[in-house]
PDB file of C-alpha atoms in Angstrom:
ATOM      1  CA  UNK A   1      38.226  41.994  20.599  1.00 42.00           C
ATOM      2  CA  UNK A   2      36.259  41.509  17.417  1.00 50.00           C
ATOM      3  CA  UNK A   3      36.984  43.512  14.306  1.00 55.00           C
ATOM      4  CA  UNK A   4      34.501  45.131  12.320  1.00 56.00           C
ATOM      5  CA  UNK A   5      34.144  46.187   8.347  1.00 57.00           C
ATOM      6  CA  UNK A   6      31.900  48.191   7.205  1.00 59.00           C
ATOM      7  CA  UNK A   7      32.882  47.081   3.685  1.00 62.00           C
ATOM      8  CA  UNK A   8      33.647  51.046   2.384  1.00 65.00           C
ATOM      9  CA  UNK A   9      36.541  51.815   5.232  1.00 61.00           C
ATOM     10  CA  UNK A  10      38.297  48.613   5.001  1.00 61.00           C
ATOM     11  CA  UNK A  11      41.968  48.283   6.774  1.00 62.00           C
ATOM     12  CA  UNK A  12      45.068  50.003   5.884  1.00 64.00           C
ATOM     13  CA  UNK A  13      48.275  50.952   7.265  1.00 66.00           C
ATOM     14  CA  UNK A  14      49.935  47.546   8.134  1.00 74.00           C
ATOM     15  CA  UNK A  15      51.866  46.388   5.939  1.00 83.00           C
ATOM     16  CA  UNK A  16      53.737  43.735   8.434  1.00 83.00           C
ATOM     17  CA  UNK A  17      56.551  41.498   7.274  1.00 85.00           C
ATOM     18  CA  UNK A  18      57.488  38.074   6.981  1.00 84.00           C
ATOM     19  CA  UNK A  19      58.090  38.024  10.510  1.00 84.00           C
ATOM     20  CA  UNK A  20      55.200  39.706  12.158  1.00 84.00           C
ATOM     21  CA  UNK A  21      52.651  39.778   9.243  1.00 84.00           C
ATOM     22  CA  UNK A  22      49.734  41.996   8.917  1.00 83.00           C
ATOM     23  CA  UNK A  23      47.293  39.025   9.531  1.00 83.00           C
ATOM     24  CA  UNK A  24      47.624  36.506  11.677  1.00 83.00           C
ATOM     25  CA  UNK A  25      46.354  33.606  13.644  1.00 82.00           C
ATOM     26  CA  UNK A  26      47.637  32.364  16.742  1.00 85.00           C
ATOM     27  CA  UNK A  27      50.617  31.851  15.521  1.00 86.00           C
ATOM     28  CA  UNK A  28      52.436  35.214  15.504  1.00 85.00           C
ATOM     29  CA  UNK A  29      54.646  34.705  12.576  1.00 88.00           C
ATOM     30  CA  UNK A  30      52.446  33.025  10.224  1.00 91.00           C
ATOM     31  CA  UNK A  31      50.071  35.099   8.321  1.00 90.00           C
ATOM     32  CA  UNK A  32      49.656  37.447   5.281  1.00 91.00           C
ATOM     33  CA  UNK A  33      51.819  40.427   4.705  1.00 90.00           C
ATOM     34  CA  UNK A  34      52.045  43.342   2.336  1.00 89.00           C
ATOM     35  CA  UNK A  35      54.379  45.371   0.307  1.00 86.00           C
ATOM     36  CA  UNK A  36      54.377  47.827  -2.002  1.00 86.00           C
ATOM     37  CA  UNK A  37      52.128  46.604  -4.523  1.00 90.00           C
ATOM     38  CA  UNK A  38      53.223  42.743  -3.235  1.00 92.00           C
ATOM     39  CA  UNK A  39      51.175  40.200  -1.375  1.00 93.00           C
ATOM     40  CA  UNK A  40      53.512  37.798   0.120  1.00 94.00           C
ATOM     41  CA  UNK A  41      52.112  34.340   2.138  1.00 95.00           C
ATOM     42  CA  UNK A  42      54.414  33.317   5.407  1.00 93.00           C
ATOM     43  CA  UNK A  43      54.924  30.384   7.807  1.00 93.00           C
ATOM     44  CA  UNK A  44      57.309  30.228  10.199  1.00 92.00           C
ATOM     45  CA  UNK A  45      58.484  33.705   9.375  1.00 92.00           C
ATOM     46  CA  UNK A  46      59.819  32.776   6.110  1.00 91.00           C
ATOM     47  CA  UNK A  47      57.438  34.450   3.090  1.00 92.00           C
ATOM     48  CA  UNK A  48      56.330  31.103   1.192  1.00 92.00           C
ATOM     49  CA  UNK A  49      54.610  33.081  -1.588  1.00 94.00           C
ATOM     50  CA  UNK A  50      54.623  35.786  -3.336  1.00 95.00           C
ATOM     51  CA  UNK A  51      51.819  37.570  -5.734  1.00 95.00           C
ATOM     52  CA  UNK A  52      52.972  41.071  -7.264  1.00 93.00           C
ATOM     53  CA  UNK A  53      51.893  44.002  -9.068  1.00 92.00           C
ATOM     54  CA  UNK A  54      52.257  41.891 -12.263  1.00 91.00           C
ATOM     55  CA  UNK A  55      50.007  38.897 -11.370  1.00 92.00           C
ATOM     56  CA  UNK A  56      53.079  36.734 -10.997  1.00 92.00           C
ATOM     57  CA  UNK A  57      53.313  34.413  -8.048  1.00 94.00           C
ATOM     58  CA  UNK A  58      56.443  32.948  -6.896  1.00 92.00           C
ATOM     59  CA  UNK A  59      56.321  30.343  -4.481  1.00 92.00           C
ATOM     60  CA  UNK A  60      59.557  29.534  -2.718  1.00 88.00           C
ATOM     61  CA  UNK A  61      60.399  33.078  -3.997  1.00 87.00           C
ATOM     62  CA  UNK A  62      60.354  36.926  -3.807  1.00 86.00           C
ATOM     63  CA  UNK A  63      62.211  37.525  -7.051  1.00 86.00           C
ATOM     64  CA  UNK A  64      61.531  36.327 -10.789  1.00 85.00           C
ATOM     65  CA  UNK A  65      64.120  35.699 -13.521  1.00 82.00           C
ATOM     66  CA  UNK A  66      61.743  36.810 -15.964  1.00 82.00           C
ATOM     67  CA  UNK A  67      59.168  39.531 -16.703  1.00 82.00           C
ATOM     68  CA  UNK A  68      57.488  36.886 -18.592  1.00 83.00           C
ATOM     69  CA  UNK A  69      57.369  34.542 -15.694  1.00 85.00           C
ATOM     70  CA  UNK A  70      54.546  34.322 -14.367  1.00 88.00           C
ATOM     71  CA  UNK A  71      54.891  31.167 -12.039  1.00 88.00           C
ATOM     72  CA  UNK A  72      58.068  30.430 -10.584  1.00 86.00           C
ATOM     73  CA  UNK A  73      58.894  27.845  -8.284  1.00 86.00           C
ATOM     74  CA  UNK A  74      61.722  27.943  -6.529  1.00 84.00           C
ATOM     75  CA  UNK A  75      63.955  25.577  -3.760  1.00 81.00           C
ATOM     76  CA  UNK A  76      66.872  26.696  -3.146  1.00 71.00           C
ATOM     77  CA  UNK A  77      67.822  23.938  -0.479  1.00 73.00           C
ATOM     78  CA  UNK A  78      66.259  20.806  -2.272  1.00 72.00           C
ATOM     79  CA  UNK A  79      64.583  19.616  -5.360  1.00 71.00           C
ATOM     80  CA  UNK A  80      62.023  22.042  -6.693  1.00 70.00           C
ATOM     81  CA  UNK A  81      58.926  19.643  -7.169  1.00 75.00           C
ATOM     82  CA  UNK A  82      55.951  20.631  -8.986  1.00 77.00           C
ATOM     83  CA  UNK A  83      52.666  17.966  -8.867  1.00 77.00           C
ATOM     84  CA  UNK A  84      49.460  18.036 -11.173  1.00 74.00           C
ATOM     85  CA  UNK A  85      47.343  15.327 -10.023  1.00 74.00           C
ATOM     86  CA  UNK A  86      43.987  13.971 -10.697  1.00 71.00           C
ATOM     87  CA  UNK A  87      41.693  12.805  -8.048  1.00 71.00           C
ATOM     88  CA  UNK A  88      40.224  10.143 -10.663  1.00 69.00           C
ATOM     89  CA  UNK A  89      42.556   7.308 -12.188  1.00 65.00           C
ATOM     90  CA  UNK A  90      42.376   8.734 -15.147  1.00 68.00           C
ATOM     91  CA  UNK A  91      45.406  11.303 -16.412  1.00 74.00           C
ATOM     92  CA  UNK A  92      47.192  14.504 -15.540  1.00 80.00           C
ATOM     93  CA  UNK A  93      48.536  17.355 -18.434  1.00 81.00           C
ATOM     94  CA  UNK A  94      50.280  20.486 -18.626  1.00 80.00           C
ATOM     95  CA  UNK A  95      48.746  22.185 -21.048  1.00 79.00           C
ATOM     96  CA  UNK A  96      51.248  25.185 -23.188  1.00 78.00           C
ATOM     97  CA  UNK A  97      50.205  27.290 -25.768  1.00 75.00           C
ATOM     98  CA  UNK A  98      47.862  30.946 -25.624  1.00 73.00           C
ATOM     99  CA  UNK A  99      44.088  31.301 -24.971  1.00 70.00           C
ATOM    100  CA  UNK A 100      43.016  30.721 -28.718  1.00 72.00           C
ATOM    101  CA  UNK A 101      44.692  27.464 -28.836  1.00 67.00           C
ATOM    102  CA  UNK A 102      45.431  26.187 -25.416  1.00 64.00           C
ATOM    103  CA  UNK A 103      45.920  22.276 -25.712  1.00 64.00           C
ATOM    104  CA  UNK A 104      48.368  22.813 -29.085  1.00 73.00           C
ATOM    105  CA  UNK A 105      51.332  21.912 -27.005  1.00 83.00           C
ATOM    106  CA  UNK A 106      50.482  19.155 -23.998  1.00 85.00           C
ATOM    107  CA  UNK A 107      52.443  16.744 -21.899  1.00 86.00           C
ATOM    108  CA  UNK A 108      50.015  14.124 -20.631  1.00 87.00           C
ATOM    109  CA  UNK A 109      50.295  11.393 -18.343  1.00 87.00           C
ATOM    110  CA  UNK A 110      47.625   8.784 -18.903  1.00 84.00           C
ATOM    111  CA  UNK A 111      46.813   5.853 -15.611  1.00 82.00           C
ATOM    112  CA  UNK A 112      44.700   4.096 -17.538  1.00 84.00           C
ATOM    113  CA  UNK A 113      47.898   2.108 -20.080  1.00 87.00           C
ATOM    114  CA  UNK A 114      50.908   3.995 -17.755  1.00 89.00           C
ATOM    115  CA  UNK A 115      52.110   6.544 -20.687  1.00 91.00           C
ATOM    116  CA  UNK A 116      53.635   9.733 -20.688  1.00 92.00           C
ATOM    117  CA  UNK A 117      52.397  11.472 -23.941  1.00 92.00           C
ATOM    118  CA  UNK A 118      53.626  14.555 -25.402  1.00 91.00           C
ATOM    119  CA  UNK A 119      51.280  16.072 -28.371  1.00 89.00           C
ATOM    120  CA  UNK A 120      52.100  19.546 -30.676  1.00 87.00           C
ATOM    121  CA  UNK A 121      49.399  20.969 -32.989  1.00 84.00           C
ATOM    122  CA  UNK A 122      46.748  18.382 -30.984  1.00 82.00           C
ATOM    123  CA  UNK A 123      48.814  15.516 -32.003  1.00 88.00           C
ATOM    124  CA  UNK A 124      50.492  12.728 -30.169  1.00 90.00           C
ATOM    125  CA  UNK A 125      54.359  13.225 -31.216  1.00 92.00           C
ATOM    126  CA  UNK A 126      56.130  11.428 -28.745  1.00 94.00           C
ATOM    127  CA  UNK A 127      54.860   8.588 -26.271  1.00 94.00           C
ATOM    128  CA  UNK A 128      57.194   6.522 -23.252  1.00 95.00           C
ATOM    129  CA  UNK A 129      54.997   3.335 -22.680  1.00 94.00           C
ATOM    130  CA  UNK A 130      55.180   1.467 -19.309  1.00 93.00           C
ATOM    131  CA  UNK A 131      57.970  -0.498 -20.525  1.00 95.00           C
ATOM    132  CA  UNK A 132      60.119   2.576 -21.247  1.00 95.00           C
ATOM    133  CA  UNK A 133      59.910   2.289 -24.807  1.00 96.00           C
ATOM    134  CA  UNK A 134      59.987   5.522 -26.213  1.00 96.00           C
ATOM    135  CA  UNK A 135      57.746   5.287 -29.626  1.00 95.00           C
ATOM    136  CA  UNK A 136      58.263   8.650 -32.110  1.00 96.00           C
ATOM    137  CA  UNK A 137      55.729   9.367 -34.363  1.00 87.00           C
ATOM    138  CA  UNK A 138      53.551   6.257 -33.683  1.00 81.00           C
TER     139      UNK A 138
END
């Protein structure tokens, strides 16, 4: 049976869980569930993610240590991995610091000469060459 939206009715009323979510595929306890003011992403009828009223998402989570947390990823039964990756050869960063100055704080990881780089205040502090030399203010 197909389901239509009219776009001003939309669906409501089933909230599901993590196992028997709201929205499914085939697989019954896969899908997309809802809580009270919570989105929460499941597989295997385990919730995987988590997105609440506060914009914070959690993944490997329901819960957040913080207020001010507003990614948290969590493994409770192995390491807790977390992978920025460029499709080009090029470099990778993780990029700390507010809106007005975004880049003041960076950890970079550059291909092209195998460095990790950490800057403050747009500045190359700190580098770890591919020989594991760890170079300080040069």
């Amino acid at each position: 049976m197909a389901l239509n939206i009219d776009g001003t009715t939309g669906i409501s009323g089933v909230d599901g869980s993590a196992s028997a979510p709201a929205v499914t595929g085939t697989d019954s306890n896969t899908g997309i569930n809802f809580a009270s003011d919570t989105v929460n992403i499941n597989t295997g009828g385990i919730t995987r993610a988590t997105v609440d009223s506060s914009g914070r998402v959690g993944i490997g989570t329901t819960s957040f240590n913080d207020a001010a947390e507003y990614l948290l990823v969590k493994n409770d039964s192995t390491a807790a991995n977390v992978s920025i990756v460029a499709s080009n050869d090029a470099h990778s960063s993780l990029n700390l610091g507010d809106e007005d100055d975004f880049n003041i704080q960076k950890i970079k990881s550059d291909h092209t000469n195998n460095s990790l780089q950490i800057f403050t205040n747009n500045t190359e502090r700190m580098r770890i060459d591919s020989s594991g030399n760890v170079l300080v203010g040069t």
